XYZ file of C-alpha atoms in Angstrom:
675
model
C -6.591 9.509 25.549
C -8.526 12.326 23.950
C -11.162 14.144 25.869
C -14.822 13.327 26.095
C -15.384 16.285 28.407
C -13.597 19.389 27.284
C -15.158 22.287 29.106
C -13.212 24.982 30.873
C -10.153 23.372 32.406
C -6.850 24.874 33.379
C -4.016 25.194 30.931
C -1.933 22.858 33.096
C -4.616 20.196 33.041
C -4.913 20.529 29.291
C -1.183 20.123 28.869
C -1.089 17.017 31.019
C -3.954 15.437 29.134
C -2.573 16.372 25.756
C 0.880 15.063 26.601
C -0.799 11.693 26.961
C -2.907 12.443 23.941
C -0.332 12.887 21.217
C -2.357 12.274 18.138
C 0.072 11.712 15.399
C -1.370 11.402 11.977
C 1.054 10.153 9.405
C -0.133 10.865 5.936
C 1.211 8.592 3.330
C 1.804 9.333 -0.194
C 0.668 7.437 -3.041
C 1.118 7.927 -6.649
C -2.198 8.795 -8.221
C -2.785 10.471 -11.488
C -4.325 13.677 -12.623
C -4.393 16.064 -15.510
C -2.754 19.128 -14.035
C -5.347 21.442 -15.554
C -7.974 19.849 -13.323
C -6.153 20.787 -10.115
C -7.713 23.736 -8.325
C -5.196 26.458 -7.550
C -6.014 28.359 -4.388
C -5.146 31.948 -3.533
C -3.843 31.158 -0.075
C -1.537 28.634 1.544
C -2.489 27.732 5.094
C -5.901 28.069 6.687
C -7.548 28.012 3.243
C -6.526 24.371 2.731
C -6.371 22.887 6.222
C -9.568 24.550 7.514
C -12.416 24.153 4.994
C -14.905 26.084 7.167
C -14.827 28.371 10.163
C -16.262 25.526 12.234
C -13.539 23.029 11.280
C -10.368 24.880 12.204
C -6.960 23.230 12.290
C -4.620 25.658 13.986
C -0.877 25.604 13.438
C 0.565 24.166 16.660
C 3.816 24.498 18.604
C 4.310 21.931 21.386
C 8.081 21.924 22.014
C 7.956 19.585 25.016
C 6.362 16.956 22.767
C 8.798 17.770 19.965
C 5.969 18.837 17.685
C 5.891 21.837 15.423
C 8.445 24.051 13.695
C 9.846 25.484 16.929
C 13.324 26.872 17.557
C 15.894 24.128 17.026
C 13.328 21.527 15.927
C 14.171 18.403 13.955
C 14.657 18.800 10.208
C 11.450 16.867 9.496
C 9.422 19.457 11.421
C 10.757 22.574 9.722
C 8.314 24.571 7.628
C 10.100 25.312 4.372
C 9.443 27.527 1.379
C 11.100 27.330 -2.019
C 12.438 30.327 -3.931
C 12.986 29.694 -7.635
C 13.923 33.222 -8.747
C 15.039 35.444 -5.877
C 15.161 38.503 -8.154
C 11.368 38.563 -8.428
C 9.961 36.299 -5.688
C 9.227 37.189 -2.059
C 7.878 35.362 0.980
C 4.609 36.788 2.354
C 3.106 35.663 5.650
C 0.556 36.279 8.393
C -0.473 34.563 11.653
C -2.778 34.861 14.663
C -0.784 33.365 17.538
C -2.525 32.510 20.807
C -1.955 30.488 23.980
C -2.617 26.783 23.745
C -5.415 26.719 26.302
C -9.117 26.057 26.657
C -11.836 28.360 27.886
C -15.331 29.667 27.396
C -14.154 33.010 25.968
C -12.043 33.805 22.933
C -8.461 32.636 23.372
C -6.359 35.866 23.509
C -3.437 36.647 21.241
C 0.157 36.658 22.465
C 2.681 39.387 21.744
C 5.962 37.569 22.416
C 5.893 35.258 19.396
C 8.920 35.328 17.097
C 9.883 33.861 13.738
C 13.358 33.246 12.402
C 14.060 32.699 8.714
C 17.044 30.642 7.528
C 18.421 30.663 3.990
C 19.360 27.533 1.974
C 22.825 27.474 3.597
C 21.270 27.307 7.083
C 22.246 30.881 7.935
C 19.716 32.929 9.916
C 18.706 35.881 7.748
C 15.772 37.385 9.663
C 14.145 37.540 13.084
C 10.648 38.999 13.380
C 8.447 39.757 16.388
C 5.094 38.632 15.009
C 2.311 41.202 15.528
C -1.069 40.938 17.272
C -2.652 43.479 14.927
C -1.982 45.341 11.680
C 0.307 44.027 8.954
C 1.103 40.344 9.314
C -1.877 39.644 11.595
C -4.875 37.680 10.313
C -8.010 38.862 12.090
C -10.714 36.523 10.860
C -11.526 33.413 8.835
C -12.446 35.353 5.698
C -9.057 37.079 5.587
C -7.296 33.753 6.125
C -9.296 32.071 3.358
C -8.660 34.840 0.829
C -4.984 35.084 1.695
C -2.425 37.827 1.389
C -3.641 41.056 -0.215
C -0.445 41.855 -2.083
C -0.534 45.241 -3.839
C -4.332 45.127 -3.896
C -4.384 41.763 -5.694
C -6.829 40.164 -3.229
C -9.150 42.709 -1.586
C -10.658 41.290 1.561
C -7.493 39.384 2.419
C -5.107 40.284 5.201
C -2.188 42.690 4.757
C 0.963 40.553 4.938
C 4.502 41.044 6.101
C 7.207 39.916 3.698
C 10.796 38.795 3.408
C 13.009 39.466 0.369
C 15.283 36.495 -0.388
C 18.871 36.875 -1.561
C 19.373 33.475 -3.209
C 17.407 30.625 -4.759
C 16.662 27.407 -2.891
C 14.873 25.978 0.164
C 14.447 28.406 3.062
C 12.928 27.387 6.387
C 11.290 29.112 9.333
C 11.265 28.425 13.071
C 8.604 29.839 15.397
C 8.876 30.346 19.151
C 7.834 32.361 22.179
C 10.471 34.417 23.931
C 10.617 36.507 27.106
C 13.915 38.172 26.119
C 13.134 39.863 22.802
C 13.717 36.755 20.743
C 17.141 35.808 22.056
C 15.953 32.401 23.267
C 12.888 30.210 23.359
C 10.642 30.061 26.412
C 10.322 26.822 28.360
C 9.387 23.844 26.232
C 6.150 23.506 28.201
C 4.912 26.830 26.801
C 2.609 25.850 23.978
C 1.098 28.048 21.268
C -1.357 27.781 18.384
C -2.357 29.964 15.449
C -5.938 29.301 14.251
C -5.320 31.476 11.182
C -2.086 31.314 9.227
C -0.903 31.887 5.670
C 2.477 31.577 3.945
C 2.897 32.466 0.288
C 5.649 32.879 -2.311
C 4.679 35.646 -4.737
C 5.884 38.662 -6.690
C 5.332 42.236 -5.541
C 2.393 42.632 -7.941
C 0.576 39.642 -6.434
C 1.527 36.904 -8.902
C 1.407 33.851 -6.638
C 3.359 30.606 -6.787
C 1.301 28.022 -4.956
C 2.819 24.721 -3.916
C 6.054 26.191 -2.613
C 5.407 25.782 1.156
C 5.928 22.323 2.641
C 6.872 20.355 5.732
C 7.561 16.672 6.318
C 5.521 16.625 9.522
C 2.944 19.340 10.104
C 1.727 19.921 13.658
C -1.911 21.000 14.036
C -4.608 21.162 16.686
C -8.374 21.106 16.134
C -9.904 24.146 17.850
C -13.434 25.359 18.555
C -15.079 28.742 18.007
C -13.058 30.183 20.914
C -9.823 28.956 19.325
C -9.521 26.419 22.142
C -8.346 22.815 21.658
C -11.494 20.703 22.006
C -12.530 17.092 21.759
C -15.677 17.946 19.822
C -13.814 20.074 17.286
C -13.691 18.586 13.783
C -10.491 18.562 11.738
C -10.899 18.248 7.962
C -7.605 19.307 6.376
C -6.597 18.829 2.753
C -2.902 18.146 2.214
C -0.884 17.213 -0.874
C 2.074 14.852 -0.634
C 4.988 14.503 -3.047
C 6.721 11.153 -2.829
C 10.350 10.358 -3.402
C 9.304 8.608 -6.612
C 7.519 11.792 -7.726
C 3.879 10.884 -7.282
C 1.476 13.532 -5.995
C -1.268 12.475 -3.598
C -4.129 14.358 -2.060
C -5.500 13.613 1.407
C -8.963 14.817 2.391
C -10.019 14.208 5.982
C -13.749 13.823 6.373
C -16.040 15.457 8.973
C -16.100 13.901 12.439
C -12.375 13.320 12.497
C -11.756 14.598 16.024
C -8.094 14.329 17.010
C -7.435 17.493 19.109
C -3.622 17.813 18.680
C -2.407 15.889 15.643
C 0.535 15.681 13.296
C 0.454 15.035 9.568
C 3.297 13.073 8.057
C 3.726 10.630 5.179
C 5.899 7.553 5.335
C 6.839 4.736 3.038
C 7.780 2.378 5.865
C 4.651 2.302 8.071
C 4.468 2.995 11.826
C 8.109 2.239 12.550
C 11.094 1.775 10.298
C 12.396 -1.685 11.217
C 12.993 -2.661 7.597
C 10.130 -5.161 7.403
C 7.125 -3.392 5.942
C 4.950 -6.517 6.158
C 5.070 -6.084 9.957
C 5.772 -2.366 10.201
C 2.481 -1.510 8.458
C 0.264 -3.262 11.041
C -1.734 -1.121 13.469
C -0.473 -1.360 17.048
C -1.339 -0.467 20.615
C 0.907 2.310 21.882
C 0.999 4.774 24.735
C 3.510 6.872 22.788
C 3.339 8.648 19.475
C 5.656 7.346 16.715
C 8.432 9.633 15.486
C 7.723 9.147 11.750
C 11.038 10.607 10.619
C 12.043 10.725 6.970
C 8.590 11.212 5.526
C 7.475 12.740 2.236
C 7.092 16.443 1.505
C 3.596 17.631 2.474
C 2.272 20.760 0.774
C -0.536 23.120 1.689
C -1.434 23.274 -2.007
C -0.788 21.280 -5.156
C 3.038 21.223 -5.468
C 4.683 23.489 -8.012
C 5.604 20.873 -10.597
C 8.149 23.157 -12.261
C 10.253 22.367 -9.180
C 8.805 19.165 -7.752
C 8.682 17.063 -10.895
C 6.016 14.465 -11.613
C 6.971 10.929 -12.573
C 5.943 9.677 -16.023
C 3.034 7.273 -16.240
C 4.638 3.831 -15.875
C 4.091 1.091 -18.408
C 2.049 -1.954 -17.450
C 3.863 -4.943 -15.933
C 4.350 -7.927 -18.217
C 4.097 -11.580 -17.238
C 7.140 -13.131 -18.882
C 7.045 -16.336 -20.885
C 7.551 -18.789 -19.489
C 5.763 -17.361 -16.445
C 6.377 -20.208 -14.014
C 9.801 -21.823 -13.963
C 10.702 -25.052 -12.148
C 8.660 -28.232 -12.321
C 8.106 -28.534 -8.573
C 8.131 -26.266 -5.551
C 9.636 -23.839 -4.960
C 8.407 -22.246 -8.164
C 9.531 -18.984 -9.706
C 6.911 -16.588 -11.107
C 8.451 -14.161 -13.575
C 7.428 -10.667 -14.587
C 8.963 -7.475 -15.928
C 8.340 -3.916 -14.701
C 9.368 -0.731 -16.479
C 10.304 1.069 -13.243
C 11.093 0.133 -9.652
C 8.107 -0.385 -7.368
C 6.131 -2.907 -5.354
C 4.470 -5.946 -6.925
C 1.568 -8.112 -5.825
C 0.939 -11.420 -7.577
C -2.487 -12.957 -7.099
C -3.079 -16.661 -7.768
C -6.749 -17.294 -8.583
C -6.877 -20.815 -7.199
C -10.573 -21.092 -6.302
C -11.828 -20.469 -9.832
C -13.832 -17.362 -8.879
C -12.599 -14.173 -10.581
C -10.939 -11.770 -8.155
C -9.396 -12.343 -4.750
C -11.555 -13.873 -2.003
C -9.980 -13.757 1.488
C -10.142 -16.965 3.489
C -10.185 -19.211 0.407
C -7.533 -21.051 -1.584
C -6.737 -17.771 -3.371
C -3.261 -16.487 -2.567
C -1.485 -13.129 -2.800
C 2.313 -12.880 -2.918
C 4.185 -9.621 -2.372
C 7.546 -8.430 -3.628
C 8.603 -5.063 -2.224
C 10.931 -2.655 -4.020
C 11.167 -4.802 -7.133
C 13.834 -3.554 -9.506
C 13.270 -2.299 -13.016
C 13.351 -5.148 -15.548
C 12.950 -8.898 -15.079
C 12.048 -10.157 -11.594
C 11.210 -13.576 -10.179
C 8.916 -14.092 -7.197
C 9.347 -17.326 -5.257
C 6.260 -19.409 -4.432
C 6.264 -22.457 -2.165
C 3.480 -24.143 -4.130
C 0.865 -23.860 -1.369
C -2.562 -22.267 -1.696
C -4.175 -19.725 0.614
C -5.224 -22.476 3.024
C -1.765 -24.036 3.204
C -2.405 -26.999 0.908
C -0.042 -28.103 -1.872
C -1.342 -27.193 -5.324
C -1.139 -30.389 -7.460
C 0.750 -30.682 -10.723
C -1.498 -30.230 -13.716
C -3.737 -27.710 -11.906
C -4.797 -24.847 -14.187
C -5.388 -21.318 -12.859
C -4.942 -17.636 -13.654
C -2.080 -15.485 -12.412
C -2.371 -11.699 -12.015
C 0.572 -9.368 -11.522
C -0.112 -5.884 -10.165
C 2.543 -3.169 -10.336
C 2.265 -0.628 -7.498
C 4.028 2.716 -7.273
C 3.891 5.457 -4.667
C 3.506 3.400 -1.497
C 2.006 5.396 1.358
C 1.172 4.835 5.002
C -1.188 6.908 7.157
C -0.486 6.004 10.800
C -2.856 7.916 13.077
C -1.993 8.096 16.725
C -4.671 8.182 19.417
C -7.542 9.393 17.255
C -10.435 7.959 19.225
C -13.033 8.451 16.508
C -12.650 8.708 12.740
C -16.282 8.259 11.861
C -16.155 8.913 8.101
C -12.751 7.540 7.180
C -10.249 9.065 4.774
C -10.474 9.989 1.141
C -7.170 9.641 -0.681
C -6.659 10.471 -4.323
C -3.813 10.455 -6.795
C -3.479 13.653 -8.730
C -0.262 13.065 -10.680
C 0.930 11.544 -12.917
C -2.659 10.335 -13.468
C -6.007 10.978 -11.807
C -7.589 8.521 -9.411
C -10.079 10.394 -7.195
C -10.704 7.443 -4.868
C -7.681 5.295 -4.172
C -8.088 1.780 -2.814
C -6.684 1.570 0.706
C -5.687 -1.328 2.957
C -5.152 -2.006 6.650
C -4.516 -4.711 9.236
C -6.076 -3.945 12.631
C -5.900 -7.507 13.976
C -2.904 -6.902 16.234
C -4.861 -4.742 18.679
C -5.761 -6.690 21.830
C -7.832 -4.970 24.500
C -5.817 -3.369 27.291
C -7.247 -2.806 30.744
C -10.929 -2.312 31.466
C -13.325 0.585 31.272
C -14.428 2.169 34.537
C -10.996 2.196 36.168
C -9.084 5.258 37.260
C -6.838 4.940 34.241
C -9.451 4.924 31.475
C -7.438 7.150 29.159
C -4.685 4.505 29.115
C -7.042 1.587 28.408
C -8.836 0.291 25.351
C -11.525 -2.363 25.716
C -12.771 -2.343 22.098
C -10.779 -5.367 20.901
C -9.216 -6.010 17.521
C -10.292 -4.890 14.076
C -10.243 -6.625 10.704
C -7.503 -7.676 8.306
C -8.065 -5.882 5.000
C -4.510 -6.322 3.746
C -5.197 -7.763 0.294
C -8.801 -7.030 -0.643
C -8.782 -3.356 0.313
C -11.573 -0.789 0.124
C -12.064 2.183 -2.159
C -11.718 5.413 -0.188
C -13.311 7.084 1.649
C -12.713 4.129 3.929
C -11.210 2.856 7.193
C -13.660 4.533 9.533
C -14.014 3.640 13.210
C -15.863 4.632 16.340
C -16.569 2.159 19.163
C -14.999 -0.839 17.411
C -13.021 -1.714 14.293
C -16.136 -1.312 12.124
C -16.123 -4.880 10.713
C -18.835 -4.059 8.143
C -16.822 -1.025 6.959
C -19.919 1.169 7.150
C -19.618 4.889 6.445
C -20.238 6.543 8.846
C -18.916 4.061 11.369
C -21.688 3.203 13.843
C -21.483 3.970 17.530
C -21.201 0.982 19.831
C -23.402 1.445 22.862
C -22.631 4.808 24.394
C -19.059 5.129 23.154
C -19.745 8.511 21.512
C -21.723 9.940 24.438
C -20.430 8.198 27.564
C -17.447 10.526 28.164
C -14.949 7.656 28.256
C -11.925 7.125 26.048
C -11.441 3.413 26.670
C -14.546 2.531 24.609
C -13.277 4.324 21.486
C -11.411 2.167 18.973
C -8.551 4.601 18.322
C -7.615 5.305 21.940
C -3.903 4.695 22.777
C -3.365 3.091 19.380
C -1.531 3.837 16.174
C -3.980 2.895 13.424
C -2.397 2.660 10.008
C -3.929 2.891 6.544
C -1.727 2.102 3.554
C -1.876 1.839 -0.204
C -0.334 2.967 -3.473
C -0.968 5.864 -5.797
C -0.329 4.166 -9.135
C -1.105 0.621 -10.170
C -1.393 -1.452 -13.359
C -2.136 -5.074 -14.137
C -1.326 -8.037 -16.379
C -2.614 -11.624 -16.265
C -2.080 -15.007 -17.866
C -3.341 -18.598 -17.641
C -0.936 -21.252 -16.395
C -0.833 -24.961 -15.598
C 1.352 -26.110 -12.755
C 4.122 -28.566 -13.565
C 6.041 -29.309 -16.726
C 5.471 -30.856 -20.158
C 7.738 -32.904 -22.388
C 9.029 -31.928 -25.807
C 10.901 -34.263 -28.148
C 12.283 -34.633 -31.642
C 15.009 -36.124 -33.807
C 18.094 -34.987 -35.668
C 17.685 -36.749 -39.049
C 20.210 -37.609 -41.709
C 18.070 -36.029 -44.412
C 19.649 -37.819 -47.364
C 17.135 -36.498 -49.902
C 17.072 -32.928 -48.619
C 13.301 -33.002 -48.145
C 13.529 -30.431 -45.342
C 14.265 -27.880 -48.028
C 15.370 -25.233 -45.519
C 12.432 -25.785 -43.104
C 11.841 -27.859 -39.960
C 8.996 -29.863 -41.493
C 8.784 -32.846 -43.887
C 12.264 -33.923 -42.908
C 11.881 -37.688 -42.462
C 11.515 -39.877 -45.525
C 11.444 -43.621 -45.765
C 14.825 -45.193 -45.327
C 16.355 -42.223 -43.424
C 17.898 -42.585 -39.973
C 18.578 -40.295 -37.078
C 22.128 -39.385 -36.069
C 24.021 -37.898 -33.171
C 27.188 -37.308 -35.195
C 29.177 -39.877 -33.207
C 27.978 -38.635 -29.803
C 28.937 -34.996 -30.472
C 25.474 -33.421 -30.635
C 23.116 -32.097 -27.973
C 19.663 -30.569 -27.841
C 19.348 -27.421 -25.681
C 16.132 -25.727 -24.520
C 16.661 -21.956 -24.347
C 14.799 -19.394 -22.239
C 13.507 -16.763 -24.711
C 13.707 -13.996 -22.081
C 17.182 -14.500 -20.653
C 18.900 -16.574 -23.351
C 19.920 -19.064 -20.647
C 19.781 -22.854 -20.780
C 16.590 -24.314 -19.314
C 17.501 -27.936 -20.084
C 20.140 -29.647 -22.205
C 20.428 -33.332 -23.177
C 22.697 -35.497 -25.356
C 21.134 -36.907 -28.514
C 20.599 -40.652 -28.535
C 22.353 -42.876 -31.016
C 19.271 -42.642 -33.242
C 19.305 -38.829 -33.054
C 16.372 -38.568 -30.655
C 16.076 -36.294 -27.619
C 13.414 -35.439 -25.045
C 13.050 -32.529 -22.642
C 11.097 -33.057 -19.416
C 11.218 -29.496 -18.011
C 9.127 -27.664 -20.573
C 6.828 -24.997 -19.022
C 3.133 -24.759 -19.888
C 1.467 -21.792 -21.596
C 4.830 -20.644 -22.881
C 5.474 -18.755 -26.094
C 8.714 -18.373 -27.962
C 10.590 -21.265 -26.389
C 13.753 -22.084 -28.326
C 15.282 -25.476 -28.998
C 18.602 -25.735 -30.804
C 21.184 -28.350 -31.733
C 24.506 -27.571 -30.051
C 28.018 -28.994 -29.960
C 28.203 -28.831 -26.149
C 25.959 -29.637 -23.240
C 24.358 -26.524 -21.787
C 24.382 -25.780 -18.055
C 21.016 -24.763 -16.620
C 20.813 -21.103 -15.685
C 23.823 -20.057 -17.742
C 24.086 -18.674 -21.253
C 22.985 -21.317 -23.738
C 25.571 -22.776 -26.160
C 25.624 -21.503 -29.711
C 24.034 -23.374 -32.617
C 26.145 -26.363 -33.659
C 28.640 -26.348 -36.468
C 28.835 -29.598 -38.451
C 31.907 -31.724 -39.053
C 33.373 -32.026 -42.519
C 31.222 -34.036 -44.881
C 27.913 -32.826 -43.443
C 25.588 -30.043 -44.590
C 22.492 -28.462 -43.037
C 19.101 -29.068 -44.687
C 16.971 -27.295 -42.000
C 17.663 -24.582 -39.428
C 19.336 -26.091 -36.364
C 17.162 -23.889 -34.135
C 13.413 -23.423 -33.951
C 10.855 -21.637 -31.814
C 7.732 -23.267 -30.425
C 4.806 -22.565 -28.102
C 3.111 -24.730 -25.495
C -0.296 -24.889 -23.868
C -1.055 -27.912 -21.682
C -0.090 -30.961 -23.797
C 3.233 -32.579 -24.634
C 4.954 -31.777 -27.925
C 6.842 -34.060 -30.315
C 8.348 -33.854 -33.816
C 10.582 -30.890 -33.064
C 12.859 -32.244 -35.778
C 16.042 -31.089 -37.521
C 17.740 -32.133 -40.740
C 21.345 -32.515 -41.792
C 22.818 -34.536 -44.620
C 26.005 -36.511 -44.903
C 27.640 -35.864 -48.268
C 28.771 -38.793 -50.406
C 32.483 -39.608 -50.177
C 34.769 -38.712 -53.111
C 35.155 -42.426 -54.005
C 31.412 -42.745 -54.501
C 31.391 -39.613 -56.668
C 34.208 -40.983 -58.823
C 32.358 -44.275 -59.344
C 29.249 -42.392 -60.316
C 31.155 -40.358 -62.900
C 32.550 -43.534 -64.427
C 29.059 -44.973 -64.758
C 27.839 -41.849 -66.509
C 30.827 -40.157 -68.098
C 30.124 -36.588 -69.124
C 26.845 -36.689 -67.220
C 25.757 -34.457 -64.391
C 25.708 -35.723 -60.819
C 24.390 -33.554 -58.024
C 24.135 -33.953 -54.321
C 21.153 -32.342 -52.521
């Protein structure tokens, strides 16, 4: 649906083609980390960041009939906004170079009936400006656009801006439109415009700039050639920063040979569509329409001003909780704790080879939007090939905490030869984020060589890279899904030179790339199934326990259950809940059969009541009259992979008064003591 041939065609033809060619790029945000001092602060906000060279221009676009751009009455997501922190000293400076959205072999002329309205934080219109075609507020060349606004001589060589003086603090927004009646109304929605040079800047009157104040949820751009004409062979290589709702700052760098013509930049958490099931909503899909991508993240032309758009603290690592696996048979529960809400992936290394290998017994489980604190992920006990994992099997479990989920759905970008580079810049630095995708749900549609080539795609499906991922720059494509993940993606036959769209992998498709900005890891060894643990409550008549849980039994001593009033309860050290509770036998013995492996800090205690699994464990027992404690009635123990015994306790039954009296008569005046 983009254009292989893009020579001189009429504006009407271009509109018709581009209507079918809505290239919507949804940038996702991910939480990646950077030392703020390493972030380059630029002197301009606009062309300087979205157009790295004069031969890779991304013009600001207004396509009202496609509901793209910050036009008059546009959706909230499409508004270009600027933030004023101190209206007593800060102003809004701006400049543009508005032209018709048309192709041609000569320089695209400027237009004089372009207007801008400014709205204050209350939504009240506070200014209406007829944007100029020369002089102040007009950017005449790439150098001026790159340098930015020359405010009070602060940036010689830049353009001379127009400005607006705010009257209150907060988020202002602008709307841009063409008008044939002096700005009273917007021209027909089919009248499209583009500004190859643009700059918007919050600054003081002496030129002190505040970068990272201009943002939009969904920027509308168009790649233009040297004549400022939308062109298939025009590269787009913008750099955009995203600020997520969980306060992670991401940076998106588009590589050369990304050729989308008209495209939108947005960032979503939910994927291509927001149906509430991200596992499905993140998959690439065939589509003849561009997705709406509402409710995305804030996208900035520069690194966001963190005095306003705060950065999240670096999260603590996740912790596998002991016991890690609860339940003795499927379904199992795998437990972990996270210090902040986020996504979690748990990897079961079941094939014995370190790391995850797709197509093997290895398995990855996902838990989305896990809450802060203790969480339990359910596992059906099957491996990656669908087989039951046997009891007694030993393996390693990894838990990965993921914060700053992002999705980059790109609509109808036929060729993305060098992939994307995505980095996290705050709260930590990761210059090359690992990205993921699933392009397997992309069947061919139609055939090449028909009269409807721009609606067809004969390149077939791509690969599933959902769990292994690739370090960016990655996810490049040309004439197929690039199964070897080569950079640059190789051509397939004549797909890059044959002037067809149906042999380009991205045609009439929404191709999504997703990932996270921040991640951390914990791991532990486990053995599937349960162990046993046993012991005895002894009548320690000689007090040999001596306040410990060892050396309790001596010859001639017997176990006791205090006339069927005593129980042994296994306590979860994390929750304090009962894991198992049993009555002591007549000889004081007990045995648990639900003891997890590789567990530390398990608690067993003698109680007066039977505990109920999953509820708060009973308190330590109190003894009836005539009995005293010779050892603690609670103890902590660890397990590995073998059963445990001799988890013993000691109490002593005191002699009766009659026995004491007889003893005194045998030894009058002597000393008799009871241990």
